[in-house]
């Protein structure tokens, strides 16, 4: 067969795979070193009891003739879609048939390219979660991407596109910079989308970490967004489901694309068609687990975990500041974005930190050219490791 040559336009290896390979090599060469991993944003707290209980119950149901379930609805069980609407979209006018339950926001952000026309012009922020860029490159749209630079002088909030684009990817609270966007700033993007018949793909995977009042929890808090935005949400970071796998996409029925004749086409309908063809739904047990995150006890237990990670974020942020680093994020987000010292390239800083402090982070340039001279640390480790990492960085004397 001939291959999809677009794959040849990608970097050889996905960012987090490259880091994992480097760290494994370093560990093999230095078997006695206790490495602290603050690279990939993977959670460390165990699944909370409310969720474990719900899963156990669902597993037992599956072993009975009455409780057994085979294929479920591709879009997700109604019990979960209703809970999502009641809890995450209260008063925002989103309905259950606009929610599509899935096995991860990474997959959703990648799969959404299926319903996009090939000639769309796409705006992607820089730096950015690499999945948006790579999946568009795979689909043959490398040349269609323009970058919206998220710069330090604008507090990493990008400017609007200076030309007409059809799709804008936004992620807030942002991965990797850790900054939130205010309602006022986000409204500019929604207004742009309305004026330009563009669609916003809004990745809100880190919404649970928002602590400030003026930061929206959903793009649908912004007037008009229901006509122009698709939102991606995940249980990975909010409920520690990185290993369980559950997420959802919101595709309002009021969001339309256009065919070649300029006729409006419902994106909800297209996404439903894609989902029913390519997906057989998330397992019943996991959907019951996700449902339990909305129970009264589940909410309390999860809030404790979020607070724990946010405390790690301030330990890391304040610790770095005290050492003398310039630091961003970490207030509405589990990510801390630091400026490398003396304009050091971010991969050089990665090596230095690993060798001098045995701490792993993520080089900013891995998220795009504007991430050069920056570095990301995650607050998803343990409190002990967060404290220890700061101590080691201070002792390493790298400033
Ligand atoms: C990250 O570290 O950027 C995330 O964990 C990656 C992901 O969610 O896929």
XYZ file of C-alpha atoms and ligand atoms in Angstrom:
408
model
C 0.000 0.000 0.000
C 0.979 3.648 -0.286
C 1.260 5.444 3.019
C -0.345 8.670 4.130
C 2.667 10.863 3.360
C 1.417 13.528 5.716
C 2.835 11.417 8.535
C 6.299 12.100 7.133
C 5.759 15.794 7.862
C 5.534 15.124 11.606
C 8.329 15.119 14.158
C 9.682 11.574 14.474
C 8.173 11.020 17.897
C 5.340 12.497 19.973
C 6.624 14.952 22.625
C 5.807 12.874 25.690
C 7.162 9.689 24.095
C 10.468 11.466 23.432
C 10.652 12.581 27.059
C 9.788 9.104 28.354
C 12.574 7.604 26.206
C 15.140 10.133 27.474
C 14.156 9.570 31.098
C 14.291 5.765 30.776
C 17.784 6.041 29.268
C 18.935 8.337 32.089
C 17.443 6.027 34.736
C 19.147 2.972 33.199
C 22.471 4.780 33.213
C 21.892 6.008 36.793
C 19.979 3.212 38.509
C 20.453 4.663 42.022
C 18.959 8.068 41.281
C 15.446 8.798 42.536
C 13.921 10.726 39.659
C 10.990 13.072 40.329
C 8.662 13.131 37.331
C 6.912 16.455 36.812
C 6.764 16.110 33.025
C 3.566 14.661 31.554
C 0.425 15.848 33.336
C -0.512 12.503 34.811
C -2.313 12.376 38.148
C -1.008 10.496 41.196
C -3.927 10.478 43.656
C -5.900 7.210 43.700
C -9.481 7.029 42.445
C -11.817 8.369 45.159
C -14.024 5.940 47.167
C -17.331 7.189 45.679
C -16.092 6.272 42.203
C -14.612 2.934 43.301
C -17.921 1.976 44.932
C -19.872 2.869 41.804
C -17.502 0.793 39.665
C -17.749 -2.204 41.995
C -21.518 -2.009 41.879
C -21.504 -1.777 38.085
C -19.095 -4.717 37.785
C -21.388 -6.852 39.934
C -24.410 -5.824 37.855
C -22.595 -7.000 34.738
C -22.346 -10.476 36.287
C -26.108 -10.851 36.633
C -28.666 -11.711 33.963
C -30.727 -8.580 34.766
C -27.809 -6.186 35.056
C -25.700 -7.349 32.132
C -25.217 -4.816 29.308
C -23.744 -5.335 25.896
C -23.230 -2.465 23.446
C -24.418 0.789 24.923
C -25.454 3.936 23.068
C -22.475 5.233 21.073
C -23.074 8.742 22.402
C -23.060 7.616 26.034
C -25.719 6.444 28.474
C -28.501 8.925 29.171
C -27.862 8.658 32.939
C -24.385 10.162 32.442
C -25.339 12.701 29.781
C -28.119 13.996 32.048
C -25.740 14.315 35.008
C -23.245 16.230 32.847
C -25.936 18.661 31.726
C -27.319 19.159 35.266
C -23.920 19.718 36.852
C -21.568 21.198 34.272
C -24.036 23.177 32.150
C -26.610 24.361 34.641
C -28.395 27.408 33.179
C -26.263 27.339 30.037
C -28.958 25.839 27.827
C -27.026 22.721 26.809
C -29.129 19.572 26.292
C -28.287 15.893 26.761
C -28.340 15.164 23.010
C -25.574 17.742 22.595
C -23.216 15.690 24.830
C -21.102 12.876 23.355
C -19.325 10.696 25.919
C -15.936 9.361 24.833
C -12.765 7.653 26.024
C -10.635 10.795 26.204
C -10.288 14.424 25.191
C -7.045 13.625 23.382
C -8.973 11.274 21.080
C -11.820 13.765 20.692
C -9.489 16.636 19.797
C -7.835 14.346 17.255
C -11.030 12.849 15.860
C -12.803 16.148 15.325
C -10.689 16.670 12.193
C -12.908 14.021 10.521
C -15.765 16.473 10.118
C -13.619 19.379 8.895
C -13.281 20.199 5.207
C -9.759 19.890 3.824
C -9.419 23.498 2.756
C -10.254 25.077 6.104
C -7.814 27.642 7.404
C -6.961 26.834 11.010
C -5.637 29.062 13.767
C -3.731 27.344 16.562
C -2.100 29.054 19.502
C 1.644 28.782 19.974
C 2.696 27.194 22.344
C 0.003 24.532 22.341
C -0.963 20.965 23.276
C 0.702 19.158 20.334
C -2.335 17.024 19.454
C -4.165 19.867 17.649
C -1.262 20.495 15.299
C -0.204 16.893 14.711
C -3.702 15.625 13.918
C -4.198 18.397 11.378
C -0.819 17.622 9.821
C -1.820 13.940 9.588
C -5.020 14.984 7.826
C -3.045 16.977 5.244
C -3.596 20.467 6.594
C -0.026 21.399 7.552
C -0.041 24.293 5.121
C -3.446 25.519 6.319
C -2.314 26.282 9.866
C -1.569 29.781 11.061
C -0.210 30.330 14.541
C -1.474 32.754 17.157
C 1.512 33.605 19.307
C 0.881 33.501 23.045
C 3.585 35.788 24.366
C 4.817 36.786 27.780
C 4.056 40.471 27.145
C 0.356 39.602 26.596
C 0.242 37.295 29.598
C 0.136 34.426 27.063
C -3.322 35.385 25.770
C -3.027 35.369 21.961
C -4.233 38.150 19.684
C -7.136 37.501 17.333
C -6.172 36.138 13.890
C -5.151 38.956 11.549
C -6.788 37.167 8.614
C -9.942 35.168 8.057
C -9.741 31.660 9.500
C -12.392 28.942 9.656
C -11.396 27.159 12.848
C -9.691 28.337 16.037
C -8.321 25.950 18.655
C -8.282 27.374 22.171
C -7.363 25.655 25.435
C -8.143 27.426 28.723
C -6.965 27.169 31.446
C -4.087 26.734 29.106
C -1.855 23.787 28.535
C 1.098 24.453 28.683
C 1.274 28.006 30.078
C -1.193 27.451 32.922
C -2.917 30.831 32.396
C -6.679 31.334 32.434
C -8.654 33.520 30.033
C -11.167 36.065 31.344
C -14.748 36.223 30.061
C -13.956 39.549 28.417
C -10.931 38.167 26.558
C -12.794 35.053 25.464
C -15.723 37.135 24.200
C -13.389 38.671 21.594
C -12.804 35.223 20.121
C -16.506 34.373 20.152
C -17.313 37.664 18.397
C -14.576 37.018 15.837
C -16.000 33.536 15.166
C -19.490 34.958 14.663
C -18.280 37.643 12.285
C -16.161 35.209 10.261
C -18.429 32.148 10.286
C -15.631 30.369 12.105
C -15.874 27.605 14.712
C -13.970 27.532 18.013
C -12.745 24.196 19.326
C -12.522 24.907 23.049
C -10.511 22.482 25.160
C -11.573 22.915 28.784
C -9.819 19.838 30.185
C -8.369 21.840 33.098
C -11.560 23.646 34.090
C -11.708 21.987 37.537
C -8.611 23.930 38.616
C -10.129 27.391 38.161
C -9.977 29.423 41.352
C -10.585 32.988 40.101
C -14.012 34.540 39.609
C -13.514 36.179 36.226
C -12.347 32.967 34.514
C -15.200 31.111 32.747
C -15.683 27.382 33.408
C -17.217 26.826 29.992
C -17.126 28.776 26.741
C -20.935 28.669 26.767
C -20.874 31.243 29.564
C -20.023 33.694 26.785
C -22.959 35.160 24.936
C -23.232 33.764 21.425
C -20.800 30.867 21.997
C -23.534 28.269 21.584
C -23.644 29.172 17.875
C -19.918 28.928 17.235
C -18.183 26.635 19.719
C -17.563 22.953 20.346
C -16.269 22.201 23.853
C -14.039 19.324 24.984
C -14.096 18.170 28.604
C -12.386 15.324 30.395
C -12.603 13.359 33.639
C -8.840 12.697 33.418
C -7.577 15.637 35.398
C -10.757 16.549 37.308
C -11.360 13.031 38.661
C -8.067 11.214 38.060
C -9.372 9.148 35.127
C -6.129 9.175 33.105
C -6.106 5.378 33.460
C -9.894 4.814 33.461
C -10.566 6.914 30.325
C -13.686 9.041 30.058
C -14.376 12.444 28.540
C -17.051 14.194 26.518
C -17.577 16.640 23.672
C -20.356 19.234 23.581
C -21.669 19.909 20.081
C -24.652 22.271 20.340
C -27.394 21.810 17.739
C -27.060 25.496 16.964
C -23.497 25.100 15.590
C -23.326 24.862 11.797
C -20.718 24.402 9.121
C -21.221 25.009 5.404
C -21.132 22.763 2.342
C -19.620 23.807 -1.006
C -22.950 25.377 -2.024
C -22.924 27.499 1.117
C -25.769 25.525 2.700
C -25.742 25.194 6.489
C -25.025 21.725 7.892
C -25.499 20.754 11.544
C -22.192 19.778 13.165
C -24.108 17.888 15.856
C -25.535 15.689 13.094
C -22.134 15.135 11.476
C -20.452 14.336 14.794
C -23.269 11.935 15.648
C -22.821 10.231 12.272
C -19.095 9.941 12.819
C -19.479 8.673 16.386
C -22.055 5.983 15.551
C -19.859 4.736 12.703
C -16.458 4.748 14.366
C -17.170 4.237 18.067
C -19.074 1.754 20.207
C -19.175 3.848 23.332
C -17.370 3.923 26.657
C -17.814 0.852 28.865
C -20.815 0.786 31.206
C -18.594 0.431 34.292
C -16.577 3.526 33.422
C -19.688 5.577 32.670
C -21.079 4.627 36.105
C -17.695 5.727 37.504
C -18.006 9.078 35.735
C -21.582 9.454 36.981
C -20.349 8.985 40.577
C -18.084 12.031 40.243
C -21.312 14.075 40.397
C -22.628 12.447 43.596
C -22.500 14.557 46.771
C -19.706 12.488 48.326
C -17.895 12.211 44.991
C -17.830 15.995 44.638
C -16.390 16.466 48.137
C -13.733 13.797 47.643
C -12.701 15.205 44.271
C -12.563 18.756 45.581
C -10.036 17.534 48.168
C -7.870 16.098 45.394
C -8.040 19.278 43.323
C -7.104 21.330 46.395
C -4.182 18.973 47.000
C -2.852 19.518 43.460
C -3.445 23.266 43.702
C -1.408 23.304 46.903
C 1.398 21.528 45.026
C 1.073 24.194 42.335
C 1.647 26.967 44.858
C 4.514 25.056 46.494
C 6.217 24.810 43.101
C 5.330 28.322 41.960
C 6.293 30.098 45.179
C 9.351 27.906 45.605
C 10.649 28.768 42.141
C 9.888 32.459 42.645
C 11.857 32.452 45.899
C 14.799 30.892 44.113
C 14.591 33.714 41.575
C 12.794 32.210 38.589
C 10.150 34.064 36.602
C 7.029 31.935 36.838
C 3.489 31.909 35.373
C 0.360 29.755 35.743
C -0.348 27.518 38.718
C -3.332 29.549 40.003
C -6.173 28.292 37.792
C -4.205 25.346 36.534
C -2.011 22.432 37.557
C 0.778 23.683 35.260
C 3.614 26.033 36.150
C 5.343 27.756 33.251
C 8.790 29.056 34.066
C 11.270 31.081 32.117
C 14.557 29.267 31.638
C 17.516 31.101 33.183
C 19.877 33.136 30.984
C 17.941 32.421 27.789
C 18.810 28.768 27.990
C 17.173 26.632 25.292
C 14.388 24.580 26.779
C 15.827 21.151 25.852
C 19.171 22.216 27.389
C 17.312 23.181 30.543
C 15.558 19.790 30.472
C 18.955 18.026 30.430
C 20.390 20.314 33.102
C 17.459 19.791 35.464
C 17.576 16.046 34.969
C 21.324 15.829 35.526
C 21.634 18.292 38.391
C 18.344 17.733 40.253
C 16.961 14.444 38.890
C 13.740 16.323 38.117
C 11.818 15.791 34.857
C 9.789 18.590 33.292
C 8.602 19.403 29.787
C 10.633 21.670 27.492
C 8.509 24.589 26.306
C 9.646 24.295 22.700
C 7.981 20.870 22.572
C 4.695 22.829 22.558
C 5.751 25.135 19.726
C 8.373 27.704 18.805
C 6.972 30.330 21.216
C 7.617 27.880 24.053
C 11.375 28.142 23.491
C 13.112 29.521 26.601
C 10.232 28.273 28.769
C 9.680 25.070 30.701
C 6.598 23.356 32.162
C 6.303 21.616 35.533
C 3.175 19.790 36.645
C 1.551 19.902 40.093
C 0.117 16.390 39.649
C 2.922 14.766 41.660
C 2.787 14.131 45.396
C 3.218 16.949 47.898
C 6.432 15.322 49.160
C 7.874 15.215 45.640
C 6.816 18.796 44.903
C 8.649 19.992 48.024
C 11.640 17.780 47.310
C 11.841 18.976 43.688
C 12.021 22.613 44.802
C 14.636 21.766 47.391
C 16.742 19.971 44.798
C 16.375 22.779 42.242
C 17.495 25.303 44.857
C 20.502 23.185 45.840
C 21.407 22.602 42.194
C 22.255 26.312 41.949
C 21.319 26.644 38.311
C 20.336 30.287 38.170
C 0.091 16.937 29.198
O 0.991 16.624 29.958
O 0.164 17.898 28.434
C -1.139 16.099 29.202
O -1.115 15.190 30.238
C -1.242 15.363 27.972
C -2.610 14.814 27.783
O -3.545 15.145 28.518
O -2.738 14.055 26.829
